[in-house]
Amino acid sequence: DAGITQSPRHKVTETGTPVTLRCHQTENHRYMYWYRQDPGHGLRLIHYSYGVKDTDKGEVSDGYSVSRSKTEDFLLTLESATSSQTSVYFCAISESPGTAANEQYFGPGTRLTVT
Amino acid sequence: AQSVSQHNHHVILSEAASLELGCNYSYGGTVNLFWYVQYPGQHLQLLLKYFSGDPLVKGIKGFEAEFIKSKFSFNLRKPSVQWSDTAEYFCAVNAHNQGGKLIFGQGTELSVKP
């Protein structure tokens, strides 16, 4: 398994509170991604990063922000959590998108419940 | 916008039955195609991928998929399923001009009865 950890693994929080999820990799891969997984929707891309301090939005970025100050860490922040953000969040990494090595490796996930 | 459609939401099979899961995508350019599997309580793992060359791709655990460009399809097959194949299966597409971003299908839940 690729060296990807996510913390916390489970979190329950209240509506309106800020939440930060952390993804840490030991593979030195350049690209990192945050997805959310919801029943009937598969995985949807929230934000991604193509290098330190280089990030871009995915298809469901509203209400989320990200930061990447080091190659190994990619943080996802919910500025003010809402119940619609209750989901399972997966981090993924990739070495060389667009090449034969274009494969994303996924972390174990974080289950977030917003009450 | 790109989209990926998996036609079967929940498939129930008996052990030794053959499996085919459909996946269609909407994008006219060059694509990379993937099938991922998620076993209960676990993270996604790559089953197989198509990048170029032979459109019939073989993956782990006896799975294979065929890329039919004219049909925009990448169906997953296995000749004989096992109880341990019970999982959720996701098709994903990456367009060559979209960097590494993957577009996932909705997923197909496979239940294999012993």
Short mmCIF file of C-alpha atoms in Angstrom, two decimals:
data_model
loop_
_atom_site.label_atom_id
_atom_site.label_comp_id
_atom_site.label_asym_id
_atom_site.label_seq_id
_atom_site.Cartn_x
_atom_site.Cartn_y
_atom_site.Cartn_z
CA ASP A 1 0.00 0.00 0.00
CA ALA A 2 1.11 3.52 -0.77
CA GLY A 3 2.20 5.50 2.27
CA ILE A 4 -0.87 7.66 2.75
CA THR A 5 -2.41 8.47 6.09
CA GLN A 6 -5.43 10.56 6.90
CA SER A 7 -6.31 12.15 10.19
CA PRO A 8 -8.62 12.04 11.93
CA ARG A 9 -10.23 8.82 10.75
CA HIS A 10 -13.55 9.68 12.32
CA LYS A 11 -14.95 13.00 13.43
CA VAL A 12 -18.28 14.27 14.64
CA THR A 13 -18.72 18.01 14.68
CA GLU A 14 -21.47 20.56 14.98
CA THR A 15 -22.89 22.75 12.25
CA GLY A 16 -20.99 26.01 11.92
CA THR A 17 -17.69 24.82 13.34
CA PRO A 18 -14.47 24.77 11.32
CA VAL A 19 -12.93 21.41 10.54
CA THR A 20 -9.54 20.52 9.09
CA LEU A 21 -8.69 17.14 7.65
CA ARG A 22 -5.11 16.15 7.03
CA CYS A 23 -3.57 13.95 4.37
CA HIS A 24 0.04 12.90 4.75
CA GLN A 25 2.10 10.98 2.19
CA THR A 26 5.54 9.45 2.30
CA GLU A 27 5.82 8.76 -1.45
CA ASN A 28 7.00 12.23 -2.52
CA HIS A 29 4.30 12.31 -5.20
CA ARG A 30 3.65 15.69 -6.73
CA TYR A 31 -0.12 15.47 -7.14
CA MET A 32 -2.59 15.20 -4.29
CA TYR A 33 -6.39 15.14 -4.37
CA TRP A 34 -9.34 15.39 -2.03
CA TYR A 35 -12.56 13.54 -2.86
CA ARG A 36 -15.81 13.03 -1.07
CA GLN A 37 -17.77 9.81 -1.37
CA ASP A 38 -21.54 9.80 -1.07
CA PRO A 39 -24.02 7.03 -1.89
CA GLY A 40 -25.20 7.24 -5.47
CA HIS A 41 -22.54 9.76 -6.44
CA GLY A 42 -19.34 7.76 -6.44
CA LEU A 43 -16.34 9.92 -5.67
CA ARG A 44 -16.34 13.59 -6.51
CA LEU A 45 -13.25 15.77 -6.65
CA ILE A 46 -13.19 18.66 -4.19
CA HIS A 47 -9.75 20.19 -4.73
CA TYR A 48 -6.41 19.03 -5.97
CA SER A 49 -2.80 20.12 -5.82
CA TYR A 50 -0.12 19.87 -8.48
CA GLY A 51 2.72 21.09 -6.29
CA VAL A 52 3.57 22.99 -3.14
CA LYS A 53 1.29 26.03 -2.92
CA ASP A 54 -0.31 25.07 -6.27
CA THR A 55 -3.95 24.09 -5.95
CA ASP A 56 -7.09 24.14 -8.04
CA LYS A 57 -10.79 23.49 -7.65
CA GLY A 58 -12.62 20.33 -8.47
CA GLU A 59 -16.29 19.82 -9.23
CA VAL A 60 -17.62 20.26 -5.66
CA SER A 61 -15.32 22.88 -4.14
CA ASP A 62 -17.91 25.21 -2.60
CA GLY A 63 -17.51 25.40 1.18
CA TYR A 64 -14.03 23.88 1.13
CA SER A 65 -10.52 25.27 1.03
CA VAL A 66 -7.15 23.55 0.84
CA SER A 67 -3.54 24.27 1.57
CA ARG A 68 -0.29 22.59 0.69
CA SER A 69 2.78 24.07 2.33
CA LYS A 70 4.87 20.90 2.07
CA THR A 71 5.01 18.14 -0.52
CA GLU A 72 3.87 15.55 1.99
CA ASP A 73 0.86 17.32 3.49
CA PHE A 74 -2.44 18.39 1.95
CA LEU A 75 -5.03 19.94 4.25
CA LEU A 76 -8.75 20.21 3.59
CA THR A 77 -10.68 22.79 5.60
CA LEU A 78 -14.39 23.17 6.00
CA GLU A 79 -14.66 26.79 7.07
CA SER A 80 -18.12 26.39 8.59
CA ALA A 81 -19.35 22.83 8.49
CA THR A 82 -22.86 22.07 7.26
CA SER A 83 -24.90 18.88 7.41
CA SER A 84 -24.52 18.49 3.63
CA GLN A 85 -20.81 18.00 4.20
CA THR A 86 -21.41 14.80 6.13
CA SER A 87 -19.49 12.34 4.01
CA VAL A 88 -16.47 10.10 3.73
CA TYR A 89 -13.42 12.02 2.56
CA PHE A 90 -10.62 10.35 0.67
CA CYS A 91 -7.21 11.70 -0.13
CA ALA A 92 -5.33 10.41 -3.16
CA ILE A 93 -1.87 10.88 -4.60
CA SER A 94 -0.45 10.52 -8.07
CA GLU A 95 3.04 10.68 -9.47
CA SER A 96 2.68 11.43 -13.17
CA PRO A 97 -0.80 12.19 -14.45
CA GLY A 98 -1.17 11.75 -18.18
CA THR A 99 1.50 9.08 -18.42
CA ALA A 100 1.47 5.33 -18.14
CA ALA A 101 2.13 5.79 -14.44
CA ASN A 102 -1.09 7.73 -14.09
CA GLU A 103 -2.65 5.92 -11.18
CA GLN A 104 -4.11 7.44 -8.08
CA TYR A 105 -3.44 5.79 -4.74
CA PHE A 106 -6.05 6.34 -2.07
CA GLY A 107 -5.82 6.88 1.64
CA PRO A 108 -7.99 5.07 4.20
CA GLY A 109 -10.61 7.81 4.38
CA THR A 110 -12.08 10.09 7.04
CA ARG A 111 -15.69 9.69 8.06
CA LEU A 112 -17.08 13.11 8.96
CA THR A 113 -20.47 13.61 10.54
CA VAL A 114 -21.87 17.12 10.93
CA THR A 115 -24.75 17.29 13.41
CA ALA B 1 -18.61 18.30 -19.17
CA GLN B 2 -17.22 14.83 -18.86
CA SER B 3 -19.35 12.21 -17.21
CA VAL B 4 -19.11 8.53 -16.44
CA SER B 5 -22.14 6.29 -16.22
CA GLN B 6 -22.33 2.89 -14.57
CA HIS B 7 -25.60 1.29 -15.49
CA ASN B 8 -25.85 -1.28 -12.74
CA HIS B 9 -26.24 0.09 -9.24
CA HIS B 10 -26.51 -3.22 -7.44
CA VAL B 11 -25.72 -6.63 -8.86
CA ILE B 12 -26.36 -9.88 -7.02
CA LEU B 13 -24.71 -13.07 -8.27
CA SER B 14 -24.08 -16.56 -7.05
CA GLU B 15 -20.55 -17.86 -6.79
CA ALA B 16 -19.12 -19.10 -10.11
CA ALA B 17 -21.45 -16.88 -12.13
CA SER B 18 -19.95 -14.62 -14.77
CA LEU B 19 -19.79 -10.89 -14.22
CA GLU B 20 -20.01 -7.95 -16.54
CA LEU B 21 -20.32 -4.39 -15.23
CA GLY B 22 -21.04 -1.64 -17.69
CA CYS B 23 -19.23 1.70 -17.88
CA ASN B 24 -19.75 4.42 -20.45
CA TYR B 25 -18.13 7.82 -20.58
CA SER B 26 -18.73 11.02 -22.45
CA TYR B 27 -15.59 12.58 -23.82
CA GLY B 28 -14.44 12.68 -27.41
CA GLY B 29 -10.71 12.97 -26.90
CA THR B 30 -7.98 10.69 -25.66
CA VAL B 31 -8.68 9.13 -22.28
CA ASN B 32 -7.19 6.90 -19.65
CA LEU B 33 -9.67 4.48 -18.07
CA PHE B 34 -9.66 2.80 -14.70
CA TRP B 35 -11.59 0.35 -12.59
CA TYR B 36 -11.24 0.63 -8.84
CA VAL B 37 -12.63 -1.69 -6.19
CA GLN B 38 -13.61 -0.84 -2.63
CA TYR B 39 -14.03 -3.77 -0.26
CA PRO B 40 -16.30 -3.17 2.73
CA GLY B 41 -14.71 -0.68 5.11
CA GLN B 42 -11.61 -0.23 3.01
CA HIS B 43 -10.14 2.35 0.68
CA LEU B 44 -10.17 2.20 -3.10
CA GLN B 45 -7.71 -0.09 -4.83
CA LEU B 46 -6.86 -0.20 -8.51
CA LEU B 47 -8.13 -3.27 -10.37
CA LEU B 48 -6.87 -2.36 -13.81
CA LYS B 49 -6.23 0.54 -16.13
CA TYR B 50 -6.15 1.29 -19.82
CA PHE B 51 -3.62 3.77 -21.08
CA SER B 52 -2.93 2.76 -24.68
CA GLY B 53 -2.33 -0.28 -26.85
CA ASP B 54 -4.28 -3.51 -26.52
CA PRO B 55 -7.89 -2.57 -25.69
CA LEU B 56 -8.31 -5.76 -23.67
CA VAL B 57 -6.75 -5.11 -20.30
CA LYS B 58 -6.12 -7.71 -17.64
CA GLY B 59 -6.00 -6.78 -14.00
CA ILE B 60 -5.66 -8.36 -10.62
CA LYS B 61 -7.80 -11.20 -9.24
CA GLY B 62 -8.87 -12.43 -12.66
CA PHE B 63 -10.63 -9.25 -13.76
CA GLU B 64 -10.39 -7.85 -17.26
CA ALA B 65 -11.90 -4.94 -19.14
CA GLU B 66 -12.33 -4.08 -22.78
CA PHE B 67 -12.05 -0.57 -24.14
CA ILE B 68 -14.38 -0.06 -27.11
CA LYS B 69 -13.64 3.42 -28.36
CA SER B 70 -16.56 3.53 -30.81
CA LYS B 71 -18.98 2.83 -27.96
CA PHE B 72 -17.21 4.99 -25.35
CA SER B 73 -17.29 1.94 -23.12
CA PHE B 74 -14.96 0.18 -20.71
CA ASN B 75 -16.85 -2.79 -19.31
CA LEU B 76 -15.44 -4.91 -16.51
CA ARG B 77 -15.64 -8.70 -16.71
CA LYS B 78 -14.80 -11.75 -14.69
CA PRO B 79 -15.67 -15.27 -15.86
CA SER B 80 -16.33 -16.72 -12.42
CA VAL B 81 -16.93 -14.61 -9.32
CA GLN B 82 -16.14 -15.57 -5.76
CA TRP B 83 -17.73 -14.55 -2.49
CA SER B 84 -14.61 -12.48 -1.81
CA ASP B 85 -15.43 -10.29 -4.82
CA THR B 86 -18.26 -8.72 -2.86
CA ALA B 87 -17.40 -5.03 -3.01
CA GLU B 88 -18.23 -1.77 -4.71
CA TYR B 89 -16.72 -1.17 -8.12
CA PHE B 90 -15.99 2.22 -9.62
CA CYS B 91 -15.19 3.14 -13.17
CA ALA B 92 -13.14 6.32 -13.66
CA VAL B 93 -11.94 8.36 -16.59
CA ASN B 94 -9.12 10.83 -16.98
CA ALA B 95 -9.06 13.00 -20.08
CA HIS B 96 -5.62 13.82 -21.37
CA ASN B 97 -6.19 17.56 -21.23
CA GLN B 98 -7.46 17.45 -17.65
CA GLY B 99 -4.26 16.70 -15.84
CA GLY B 100 -4.69 13.96 -13.29
CA LYS B 101 -8.30 14.64 -12.43
CA LEU B 102 -10.47 11.54 -12.38
CA ILE B 103 -14.18 11.53 -13.05
CA PHE B 104 -15.85 8.61 -11.29
CA GLY B 105 -19.01 6.75 -12.06
CA GLN B 106 -21.63 6.29 -9.38
CA GLY B 107 -20.37 2.87 -8.44
CA THR B 108 -21.81 -0.64 -8.68
CA GLU B 109 -22.32 -2.67 -5.56
CA LEU B 110 -21.66 -6.35 -6.18
CA SER B 111 -22.98 -8.94 -3.77
CA VAL B 112 -21.86 -12.53 -4.32
CA LYS B 113 -23.87 -15.23 -2.58
CA PRO B 114 -21.92 -18.28 -1.42
#
